[in-house]
Coordinates of C-alpha atoms and ligand atoms in Angstrom, one line a residue:
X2 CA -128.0 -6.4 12.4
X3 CA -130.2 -6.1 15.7
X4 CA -129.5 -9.1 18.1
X5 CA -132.2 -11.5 18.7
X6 CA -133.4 -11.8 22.4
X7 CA -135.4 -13.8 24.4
X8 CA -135.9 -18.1 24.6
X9 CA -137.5 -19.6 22.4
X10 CA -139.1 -21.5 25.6
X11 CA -138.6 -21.2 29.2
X12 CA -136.2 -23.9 30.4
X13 CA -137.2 -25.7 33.6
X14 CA -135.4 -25.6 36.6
X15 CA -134.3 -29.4 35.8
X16 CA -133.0 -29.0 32.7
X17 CA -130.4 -25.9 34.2
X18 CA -129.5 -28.7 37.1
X19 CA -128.5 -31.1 34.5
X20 CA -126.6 -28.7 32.7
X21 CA -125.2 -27.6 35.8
X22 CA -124.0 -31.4 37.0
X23 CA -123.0 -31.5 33.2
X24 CA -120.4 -29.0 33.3
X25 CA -116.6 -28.9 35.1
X26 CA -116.9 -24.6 35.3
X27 CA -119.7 -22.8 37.0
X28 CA -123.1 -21.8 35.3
X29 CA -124.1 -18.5 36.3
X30 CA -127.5 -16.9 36.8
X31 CA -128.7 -13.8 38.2
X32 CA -128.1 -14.7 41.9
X33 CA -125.0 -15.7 41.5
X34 CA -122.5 -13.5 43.1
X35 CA -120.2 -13.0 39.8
X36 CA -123.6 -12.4 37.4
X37 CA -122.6 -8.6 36.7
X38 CA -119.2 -8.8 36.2
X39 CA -119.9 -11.8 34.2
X40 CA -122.8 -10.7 32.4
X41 CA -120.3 -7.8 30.9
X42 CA -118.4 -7.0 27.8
X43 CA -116.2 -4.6 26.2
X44 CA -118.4 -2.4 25.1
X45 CA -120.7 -0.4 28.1
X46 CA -123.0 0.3 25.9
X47 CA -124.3 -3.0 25.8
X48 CA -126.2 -3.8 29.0
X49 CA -128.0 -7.7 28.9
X50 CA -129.1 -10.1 31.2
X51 CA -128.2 -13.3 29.9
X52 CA -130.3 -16.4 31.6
X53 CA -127.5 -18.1 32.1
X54 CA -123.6 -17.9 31.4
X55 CA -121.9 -21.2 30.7
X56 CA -117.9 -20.6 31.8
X57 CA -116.5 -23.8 29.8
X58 CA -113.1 -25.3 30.5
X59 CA -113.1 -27.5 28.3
X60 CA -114.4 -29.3 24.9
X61 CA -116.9 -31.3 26.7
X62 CA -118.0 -28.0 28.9
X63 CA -118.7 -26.7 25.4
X64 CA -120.6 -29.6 24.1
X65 CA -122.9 -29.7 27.0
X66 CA -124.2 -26.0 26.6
X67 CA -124.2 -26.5 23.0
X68 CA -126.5 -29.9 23.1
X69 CA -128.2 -27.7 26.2
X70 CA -128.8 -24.3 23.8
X71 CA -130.4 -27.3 21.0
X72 CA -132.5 -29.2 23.2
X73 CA -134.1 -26.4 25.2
X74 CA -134.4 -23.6 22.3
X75 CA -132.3 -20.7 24.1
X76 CA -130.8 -18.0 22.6
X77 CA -127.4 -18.5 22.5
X78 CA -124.0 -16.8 22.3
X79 CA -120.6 -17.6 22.5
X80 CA -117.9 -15.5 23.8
X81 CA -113.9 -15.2 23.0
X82 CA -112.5 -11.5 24.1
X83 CA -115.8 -10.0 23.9
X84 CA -114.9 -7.3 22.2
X85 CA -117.8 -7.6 19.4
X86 CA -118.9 -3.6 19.3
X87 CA -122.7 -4.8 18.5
X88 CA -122.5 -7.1 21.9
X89 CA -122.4 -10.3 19.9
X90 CA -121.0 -11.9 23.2
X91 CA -123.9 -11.9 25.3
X92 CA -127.8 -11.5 24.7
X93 CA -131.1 -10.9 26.9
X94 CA -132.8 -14.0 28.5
X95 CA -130.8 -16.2 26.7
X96 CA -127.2 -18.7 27.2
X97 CA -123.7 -17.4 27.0
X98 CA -121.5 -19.9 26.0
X99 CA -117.9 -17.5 27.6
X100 CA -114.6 -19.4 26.6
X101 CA -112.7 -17.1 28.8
X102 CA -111.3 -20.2 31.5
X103 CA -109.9 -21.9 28.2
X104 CA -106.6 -20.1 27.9
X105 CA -103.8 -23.4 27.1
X106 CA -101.8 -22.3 24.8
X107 CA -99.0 -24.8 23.4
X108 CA -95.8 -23.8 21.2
X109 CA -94.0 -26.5 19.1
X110 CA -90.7 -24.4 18.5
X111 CA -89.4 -26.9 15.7
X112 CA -92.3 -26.5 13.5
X113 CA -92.9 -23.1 14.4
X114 CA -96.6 -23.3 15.5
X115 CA -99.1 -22.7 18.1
X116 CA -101.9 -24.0 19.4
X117 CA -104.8 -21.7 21.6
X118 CA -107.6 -22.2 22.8
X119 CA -110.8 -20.2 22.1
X120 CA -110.5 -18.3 25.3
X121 CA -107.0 -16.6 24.5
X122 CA -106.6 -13.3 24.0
X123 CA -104.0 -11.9 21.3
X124 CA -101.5 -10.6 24.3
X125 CA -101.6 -14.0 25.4
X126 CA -101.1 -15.8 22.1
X127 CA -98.0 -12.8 21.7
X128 CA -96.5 -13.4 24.5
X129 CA -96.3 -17.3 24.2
X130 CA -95.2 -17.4 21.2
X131 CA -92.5 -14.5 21.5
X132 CA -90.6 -16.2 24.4
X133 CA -89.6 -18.2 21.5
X134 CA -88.8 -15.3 19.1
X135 CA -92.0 -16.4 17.3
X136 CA -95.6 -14.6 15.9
X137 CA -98.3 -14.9 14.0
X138 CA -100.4 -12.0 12.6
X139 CA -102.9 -11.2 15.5
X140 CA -104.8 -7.9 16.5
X141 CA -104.0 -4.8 17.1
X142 CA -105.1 -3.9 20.9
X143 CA -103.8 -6.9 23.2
X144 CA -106.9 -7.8 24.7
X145 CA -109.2 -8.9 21.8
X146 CA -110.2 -12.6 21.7
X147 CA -108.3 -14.9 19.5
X148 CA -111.7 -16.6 17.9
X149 CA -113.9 -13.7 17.0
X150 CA -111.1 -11.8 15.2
X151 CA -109.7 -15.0 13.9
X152 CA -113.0 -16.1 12.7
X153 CA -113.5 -13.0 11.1
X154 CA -110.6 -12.7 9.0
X155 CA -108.1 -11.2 11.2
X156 CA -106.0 -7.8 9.9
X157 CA -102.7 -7.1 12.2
X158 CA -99.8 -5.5 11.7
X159 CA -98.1 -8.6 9.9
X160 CA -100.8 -9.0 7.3
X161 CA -98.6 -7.4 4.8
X162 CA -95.8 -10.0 5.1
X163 CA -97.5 -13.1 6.4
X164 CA -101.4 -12.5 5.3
X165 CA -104.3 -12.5 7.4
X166 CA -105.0 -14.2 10.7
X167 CA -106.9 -16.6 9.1
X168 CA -104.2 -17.3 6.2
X169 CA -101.8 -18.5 9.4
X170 CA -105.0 -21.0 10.1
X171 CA -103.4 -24.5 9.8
X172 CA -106.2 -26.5 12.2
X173 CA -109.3 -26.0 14.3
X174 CA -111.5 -28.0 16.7
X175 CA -115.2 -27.3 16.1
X176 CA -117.8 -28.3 18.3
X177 CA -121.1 -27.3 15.7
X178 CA -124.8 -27.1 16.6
X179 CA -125.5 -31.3 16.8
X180 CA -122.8 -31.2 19.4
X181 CA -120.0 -33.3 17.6
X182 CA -116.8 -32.1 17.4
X183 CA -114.9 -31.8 14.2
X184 CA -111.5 -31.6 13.5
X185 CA -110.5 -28.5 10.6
X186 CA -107.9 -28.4 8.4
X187 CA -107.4 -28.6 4.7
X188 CA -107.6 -31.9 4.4
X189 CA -110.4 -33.0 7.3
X190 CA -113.9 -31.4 6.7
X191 CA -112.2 -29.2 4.4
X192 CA -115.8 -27.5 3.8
X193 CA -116.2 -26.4 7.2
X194 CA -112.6 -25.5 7.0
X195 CA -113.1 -23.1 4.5
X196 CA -116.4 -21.4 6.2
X197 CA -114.3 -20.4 9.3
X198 CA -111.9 -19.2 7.7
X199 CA -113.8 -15.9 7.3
X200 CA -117.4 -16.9 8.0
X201 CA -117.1 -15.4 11.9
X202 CA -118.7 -17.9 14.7
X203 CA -121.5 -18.9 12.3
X204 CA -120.6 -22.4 11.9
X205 CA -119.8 -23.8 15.3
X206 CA -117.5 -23.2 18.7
X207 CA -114.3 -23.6 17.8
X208 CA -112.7 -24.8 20.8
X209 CA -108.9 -24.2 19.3
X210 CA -107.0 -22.9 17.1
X211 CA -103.9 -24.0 15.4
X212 CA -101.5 -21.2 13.6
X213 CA -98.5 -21.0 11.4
X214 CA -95.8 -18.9 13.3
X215 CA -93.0 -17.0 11.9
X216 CA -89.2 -15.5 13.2
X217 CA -90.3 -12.1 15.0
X218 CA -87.8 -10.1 17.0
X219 CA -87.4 -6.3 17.7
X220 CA -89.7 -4.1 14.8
X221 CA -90.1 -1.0 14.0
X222 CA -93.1 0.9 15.2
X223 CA -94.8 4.0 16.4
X224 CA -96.4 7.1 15.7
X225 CA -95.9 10.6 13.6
X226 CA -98.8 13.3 15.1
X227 CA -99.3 16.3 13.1
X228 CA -101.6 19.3 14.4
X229 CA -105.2 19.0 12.6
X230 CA -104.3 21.9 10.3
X231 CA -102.0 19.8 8.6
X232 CA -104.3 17.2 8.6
X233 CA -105.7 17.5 4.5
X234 CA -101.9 17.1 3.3
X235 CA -100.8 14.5 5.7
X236 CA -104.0 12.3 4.8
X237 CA -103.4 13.0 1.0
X238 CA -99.8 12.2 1.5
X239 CA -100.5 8.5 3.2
X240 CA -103.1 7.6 0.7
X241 CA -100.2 7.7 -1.8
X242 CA -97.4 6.9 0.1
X243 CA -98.8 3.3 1.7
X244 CA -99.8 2.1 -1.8
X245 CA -95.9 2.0 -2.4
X246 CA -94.8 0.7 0.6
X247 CA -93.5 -3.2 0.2
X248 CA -95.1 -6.2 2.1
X249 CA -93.1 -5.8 5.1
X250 CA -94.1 -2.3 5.8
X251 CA -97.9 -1.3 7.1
X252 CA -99.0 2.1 7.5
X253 CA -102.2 3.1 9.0
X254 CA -103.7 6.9 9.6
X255 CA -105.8 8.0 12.4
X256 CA -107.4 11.4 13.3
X257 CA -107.5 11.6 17.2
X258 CA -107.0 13.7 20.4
X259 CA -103.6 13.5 21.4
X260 CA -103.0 13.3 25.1
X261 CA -102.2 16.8 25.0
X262 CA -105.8 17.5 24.6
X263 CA -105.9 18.7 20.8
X264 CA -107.0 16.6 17.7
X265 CA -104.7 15.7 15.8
X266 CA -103.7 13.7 12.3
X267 CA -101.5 10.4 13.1
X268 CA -99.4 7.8 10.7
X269 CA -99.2 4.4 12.5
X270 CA -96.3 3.4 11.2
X271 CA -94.6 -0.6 11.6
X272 CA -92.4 -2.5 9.6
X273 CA -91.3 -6.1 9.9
X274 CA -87.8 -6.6 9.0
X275 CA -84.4 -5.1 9.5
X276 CA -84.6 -2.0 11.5
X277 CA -82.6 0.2 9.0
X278 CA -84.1 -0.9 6.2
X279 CA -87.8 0.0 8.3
X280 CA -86.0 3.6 9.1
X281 CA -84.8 4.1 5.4
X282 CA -88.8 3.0 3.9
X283 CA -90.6 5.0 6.0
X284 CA -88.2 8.5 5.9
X285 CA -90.3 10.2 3.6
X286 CA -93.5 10.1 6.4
X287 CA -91.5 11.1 8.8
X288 CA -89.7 14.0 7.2
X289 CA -93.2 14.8 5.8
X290 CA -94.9 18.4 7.2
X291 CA -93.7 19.7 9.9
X292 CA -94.8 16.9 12.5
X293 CA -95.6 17.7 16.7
X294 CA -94.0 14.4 17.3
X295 CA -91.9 11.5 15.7
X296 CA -92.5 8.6 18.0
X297 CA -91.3 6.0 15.7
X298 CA -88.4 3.5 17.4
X299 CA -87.6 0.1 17.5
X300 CA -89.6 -2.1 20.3
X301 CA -90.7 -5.7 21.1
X302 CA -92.9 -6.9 18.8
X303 CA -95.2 -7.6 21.8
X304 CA -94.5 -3.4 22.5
X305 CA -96.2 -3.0 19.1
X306 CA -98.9 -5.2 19.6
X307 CA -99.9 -2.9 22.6
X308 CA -99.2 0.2 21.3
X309 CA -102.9 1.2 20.8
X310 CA -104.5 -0.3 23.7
X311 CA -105.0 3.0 25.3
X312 CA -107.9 3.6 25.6
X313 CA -109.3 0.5 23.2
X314 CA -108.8 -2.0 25.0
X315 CA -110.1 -0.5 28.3
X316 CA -113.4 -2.8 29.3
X317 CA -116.8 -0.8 30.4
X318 CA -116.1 2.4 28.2
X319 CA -119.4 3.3 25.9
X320 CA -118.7 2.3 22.3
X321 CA -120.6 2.6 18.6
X322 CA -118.7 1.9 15.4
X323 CA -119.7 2.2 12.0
X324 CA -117.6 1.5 9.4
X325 CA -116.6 0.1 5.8
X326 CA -114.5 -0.7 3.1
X327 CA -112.5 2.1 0.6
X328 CA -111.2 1.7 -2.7
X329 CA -109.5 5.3 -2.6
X330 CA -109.6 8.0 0.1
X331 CA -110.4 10.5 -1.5
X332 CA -110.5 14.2 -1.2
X333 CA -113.8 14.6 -0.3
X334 CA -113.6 11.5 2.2
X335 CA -110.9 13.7 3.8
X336 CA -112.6 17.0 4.5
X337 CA -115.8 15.0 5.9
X338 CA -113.4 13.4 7.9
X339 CA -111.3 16.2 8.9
X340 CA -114.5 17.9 9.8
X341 CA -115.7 15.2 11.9
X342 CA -112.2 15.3 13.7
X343 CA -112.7 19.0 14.4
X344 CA -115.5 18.6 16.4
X345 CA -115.0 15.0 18.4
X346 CA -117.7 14.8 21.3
X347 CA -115.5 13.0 23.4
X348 CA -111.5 12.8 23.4
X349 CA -111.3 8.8 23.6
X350 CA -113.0 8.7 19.7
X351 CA -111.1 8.2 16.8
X352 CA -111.3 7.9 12.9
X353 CA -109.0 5.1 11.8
X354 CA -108.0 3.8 8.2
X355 CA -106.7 0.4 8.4
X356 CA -105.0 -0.4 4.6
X357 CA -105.6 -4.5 3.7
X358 CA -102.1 -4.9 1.6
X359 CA -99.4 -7.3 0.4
X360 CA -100.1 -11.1 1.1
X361 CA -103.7 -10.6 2.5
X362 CA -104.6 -8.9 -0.6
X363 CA -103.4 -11.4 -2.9
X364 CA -105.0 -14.6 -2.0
X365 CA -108.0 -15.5 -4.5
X366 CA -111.4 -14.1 -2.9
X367 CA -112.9 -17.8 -3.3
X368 CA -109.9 -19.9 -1.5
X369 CA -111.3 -19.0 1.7
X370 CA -114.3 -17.3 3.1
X371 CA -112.7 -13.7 3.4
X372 CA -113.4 -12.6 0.0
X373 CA -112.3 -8.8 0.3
X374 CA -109.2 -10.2 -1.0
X375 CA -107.7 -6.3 -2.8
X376 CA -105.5 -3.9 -1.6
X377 CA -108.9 -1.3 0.1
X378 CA -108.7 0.6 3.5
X379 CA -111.3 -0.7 6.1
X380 CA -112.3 2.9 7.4
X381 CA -113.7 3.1 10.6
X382 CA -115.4 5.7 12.7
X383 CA -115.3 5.2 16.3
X384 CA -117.1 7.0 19.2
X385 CA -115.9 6.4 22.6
X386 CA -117.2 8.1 25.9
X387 CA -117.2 7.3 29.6
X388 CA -120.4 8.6 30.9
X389 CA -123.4 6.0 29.6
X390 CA -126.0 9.0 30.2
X391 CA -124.5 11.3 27.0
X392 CA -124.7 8.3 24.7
X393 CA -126.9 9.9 22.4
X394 CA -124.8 12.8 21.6
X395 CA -121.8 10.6 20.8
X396 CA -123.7 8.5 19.2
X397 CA -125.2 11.3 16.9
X398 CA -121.5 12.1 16.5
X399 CA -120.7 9.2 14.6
X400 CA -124.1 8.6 12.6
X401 CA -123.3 12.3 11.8
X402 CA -119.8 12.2 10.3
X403 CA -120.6 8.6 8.7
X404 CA -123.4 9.9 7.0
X405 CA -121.0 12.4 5.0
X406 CA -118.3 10.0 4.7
X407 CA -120.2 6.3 3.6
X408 CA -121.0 8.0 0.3
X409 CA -117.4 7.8 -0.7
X410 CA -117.0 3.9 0.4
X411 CA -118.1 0.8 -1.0
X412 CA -121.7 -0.8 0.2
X413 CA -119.2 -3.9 1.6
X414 CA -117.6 -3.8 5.5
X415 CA -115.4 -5.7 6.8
X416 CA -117.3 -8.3 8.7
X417 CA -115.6 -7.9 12.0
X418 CA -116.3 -4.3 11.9
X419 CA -120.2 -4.8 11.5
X420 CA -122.3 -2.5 13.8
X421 CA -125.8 -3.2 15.2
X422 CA -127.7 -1.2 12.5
X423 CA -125.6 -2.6 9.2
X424 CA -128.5 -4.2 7.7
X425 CA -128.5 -7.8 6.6
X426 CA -128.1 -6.6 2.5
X427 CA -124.5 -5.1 3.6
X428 CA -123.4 -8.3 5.4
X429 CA -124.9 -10.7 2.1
X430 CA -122.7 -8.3 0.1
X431 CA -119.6 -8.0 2.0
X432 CA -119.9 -12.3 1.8
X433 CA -119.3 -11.8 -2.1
X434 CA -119.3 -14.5 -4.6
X435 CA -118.9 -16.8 -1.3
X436 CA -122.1 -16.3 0.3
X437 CA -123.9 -18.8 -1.6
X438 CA -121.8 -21.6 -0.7
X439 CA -121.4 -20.3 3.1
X440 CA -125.3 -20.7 3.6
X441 CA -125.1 -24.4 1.9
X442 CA -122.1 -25.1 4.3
X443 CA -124.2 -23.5 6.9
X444 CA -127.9 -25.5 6.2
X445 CA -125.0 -28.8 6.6
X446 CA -123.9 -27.9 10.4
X447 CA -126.3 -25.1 11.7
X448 CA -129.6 -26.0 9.9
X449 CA -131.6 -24.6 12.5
X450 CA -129.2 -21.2 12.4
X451 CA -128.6 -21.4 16.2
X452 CA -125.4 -20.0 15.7
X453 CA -127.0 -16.3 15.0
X454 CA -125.3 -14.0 17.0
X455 CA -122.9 -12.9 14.2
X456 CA -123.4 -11.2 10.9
X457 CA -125.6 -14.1 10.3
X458 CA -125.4 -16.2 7.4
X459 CA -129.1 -17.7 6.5
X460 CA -128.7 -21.6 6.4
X461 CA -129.7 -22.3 2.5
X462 CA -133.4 -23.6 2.6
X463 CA -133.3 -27.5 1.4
Ligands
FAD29 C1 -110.5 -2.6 20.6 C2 -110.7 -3.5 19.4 C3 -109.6 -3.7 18.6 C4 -109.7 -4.5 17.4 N1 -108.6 -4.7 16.6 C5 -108.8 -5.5 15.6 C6 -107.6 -5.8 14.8 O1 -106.5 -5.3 15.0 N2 -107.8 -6.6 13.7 C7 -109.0 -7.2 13.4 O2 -109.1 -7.9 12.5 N3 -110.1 -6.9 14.2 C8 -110.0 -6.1 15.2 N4 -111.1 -5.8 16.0 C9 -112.4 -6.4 15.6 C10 -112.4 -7.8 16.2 O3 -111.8 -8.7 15.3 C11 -113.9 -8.2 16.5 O4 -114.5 -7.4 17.4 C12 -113.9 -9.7 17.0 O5 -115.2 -10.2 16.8 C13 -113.5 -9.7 18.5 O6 -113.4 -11.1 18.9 P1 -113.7 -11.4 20.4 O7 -113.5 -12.9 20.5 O8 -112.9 -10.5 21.3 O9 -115.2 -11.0 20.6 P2 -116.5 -11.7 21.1 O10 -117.4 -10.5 21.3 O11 -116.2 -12.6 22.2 O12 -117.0 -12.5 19.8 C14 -117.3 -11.8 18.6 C15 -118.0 -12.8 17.7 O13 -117.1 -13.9 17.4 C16 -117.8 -15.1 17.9 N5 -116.7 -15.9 18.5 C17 -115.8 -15.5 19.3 N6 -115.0 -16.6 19.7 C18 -115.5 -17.7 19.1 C19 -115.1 -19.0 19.0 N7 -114.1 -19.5 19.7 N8 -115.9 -19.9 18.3 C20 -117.0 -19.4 17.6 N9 -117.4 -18.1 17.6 C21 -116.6 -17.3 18.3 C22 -118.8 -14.7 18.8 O14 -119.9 -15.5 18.9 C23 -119.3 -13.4 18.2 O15 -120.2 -13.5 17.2 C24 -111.0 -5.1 17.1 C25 -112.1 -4.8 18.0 C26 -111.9 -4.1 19.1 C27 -113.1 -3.8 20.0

């Protein structure tokens, strides 16, 4: 999906002023002395000039861009975390509407919920909620944006036990293209309810977010590396082993360059629930092949939720992704991968197989948006590099191995995990049997589809 650029028309110098006076945070343009920090996002790849960036602080902040973005025709974005890989966050020429200065976060302990706002990010929400021995499902690098991933769907470590981000969704405040704000849940505009629950930022800003929380304490969590000759065995070995694992167990796989310098084959390993009974489950990966090194232990659950930050989560590295749903990994998926691995372009890229299991697999596909609702791996090839002028080599890196890997994977993609050049047919499809009623929800609050900087859902034509 490419990103539209450029305004519809020019706005005039009066229109920015009123916006300006409009808002309580700053509007910044290109001479302002923050414009290229501000104009950034996660990815360095991505290099726009936005027109103008709207830092909201509040609902009304948001309303005023929003009615702005409607009146005047700009291209318009919205930005949580910013860590959309395609650059969803920003655009060329156009508005940025960046949540970033709304960080309240608010825990009610006796009913063991939260409530964010859109410009949290998941170390945040963690650390909030854990001062109370509380969690929710939430990413897995600390410094992605509640809203996008929420939005999306939201995998995590606790997915298994507690489902997915968005099946901890209890409430949401939606400000949507007219400029109203709506208030979510399941039983107030349950429709738009529903479309966020999966549909991304297609439907409106949502200015917060209310979650479900659940006991968290000390987990188990880590790592077992093996050297990348081991790598065929260890892969066949987890593709078995995580479909018998029980809700409160996740297991994910990587191939990556160890810090040691050498590729290597990795279980991600976490478990939510008594410590031994974690130790006892996930014995047979650890005693599997003979492993470089078993960095399984006990931690904080917010230790976990930052075990992979390094380097994902640092802001300014060069990034493309490609990357889709898996029935079965199978042996042939393997030795393209394995192959891949054997020749990475740059040590900070990785091939990752995220399993969707337990209680996020079980919901009905219709009862919310998300409708990948079976136990699949979302698979995930992702080059990484520091130097912006080798791009293209990394970049052939990835189309290369993808191109002998997607032929084992479904046509469908998890929609967080879309990349610039997924075409529009992929998105319709990963949607399922819910896309039709996602583009009628849409043509209701986004008629004129300025919400579009997503994997875009077409507002139904009346
Ligand atoms: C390092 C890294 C780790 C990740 N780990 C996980 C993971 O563990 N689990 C997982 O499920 N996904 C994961 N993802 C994917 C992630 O869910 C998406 O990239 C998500 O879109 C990021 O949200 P953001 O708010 O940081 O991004 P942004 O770039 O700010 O936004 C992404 C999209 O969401 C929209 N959006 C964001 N906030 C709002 C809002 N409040 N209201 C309306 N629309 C909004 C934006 O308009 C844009 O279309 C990861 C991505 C990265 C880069």
């Amino acid at each position: 999906m490419s990103v539209p650029t450029g305004s519809a028309r020019r706005t005039t110098d009066a229109d920015v002023d009123a916006l300006r006076k409009a808002l309580r945070g700053p509007l910044i343009d290109a001479s302002h002395a923050d414009y290229d920090a501000a104009r950034r996002v996660w990815n360095g790849n991505i290099d726009r000039r936005p027109q103008l960036i709207a830092r909201c602080t509040c609902i009304e902040d948001v309303q005023a861009a929003v009615n702005f973005a409607r009146h005047t025709g700009i291209h318009l974005s919205v930005r949580g975390g910013g860590h959309s890989a395609p650059g969803y966050g920003t655009n060329d020429d156009g508005l940025v509407i960046d949540l970033s200065p709304m960080k309240d976060i608010t825990v009610d302990k006796a009913n063991e919920t939260v409530k964010a706002e859109g410009g949290v990010l998941w170390g945040e929400l963690d650390a909030a909620t854990q001062a109370f021995g509380l969690a929710t499902t939430g990413g897995t690098v600390s410094n992605t944006g509640i809203g996008g991933l929420a939005l999306g769907g939201g995998l995590g470590w606790l997915m298994g036990k507690h489902g997915l981000v968005i099946d901890n969704l209890l409430a949401a405040d939606v400000v949507t293209a007219n400029g109203d704000r709506h208030h979510a849940s399941v039983t107030e505009n349950p429709d738009l309810f529903w479309a966020i629950r999966g549909g991304g930022g297609n439907f409106g800003v949502v200015t917060s977010f209310e979650f479900q929380l659940h006991p968290v304490s000390t987990v188990l969590g880590g790592m077992v590396l093996y050297p990348l000759d081991q790598a065929g065995d260890v892969l066949r070995f987890y593709r078995d082993f995580c479909l018998t694992l029980p809700d409160e167990a996740t297991c994910f796989a990587a191939l990556l360059t160890a810090p040691m310098g050498m590729p290597v084959a990795a279980l991600l390993v976490g478990y939510n629930g008594p410590i031994e009974e974690g130790e006892a489950i996930f014995a047979p990966a650890r005693a599997f092949g003979t492993p470089l090194a078993d960095l399984v232990a006990p931690m904080p659950y917010v230790a976990r939720q930052s075990l992979l930050d390094a380097p994902n989560a640092q802001h300014g590295l060069h990034r493309y992704w490609r990357s889709a749903f898996a029935e079965r990994v199978s042996d042939a998926m393997i030795d393209a991968f394995i192959e891949g691995a054997g020749r990475f372009t740059s040590p900070l890229s990785a091939i990752v197989f995220f399993l969707m299991h337990g209680k996020a697999a079980r919901r009905d596909p219709e009862e919310t948006a998300f409708s990948a609702r079976r136990v699949m791996w979302d698979v995930d090839v992702i080059g990484q590099w520091e130097d912006g002028t080798t791009s293209a080599e990394h970049i052939a890196w990835v189309r290369d191995v993808w191109a002998k890997a997607a032929p084992h994977m479904l046509d469908t993609i998890y929609l967080n995990h879309v990349a610039s050049d997924d075409k529009p047919e992929t998105i319709r499809a990963s949607f399922g049997s819910n896309y039709k009623r996602l583009r009628e929800i849409k043509a209701q609050y986004d008629p004129a589809n300025m919400f579009q900087h997503n994997a875009n859902i077409p507002p139904a034509s009346a």
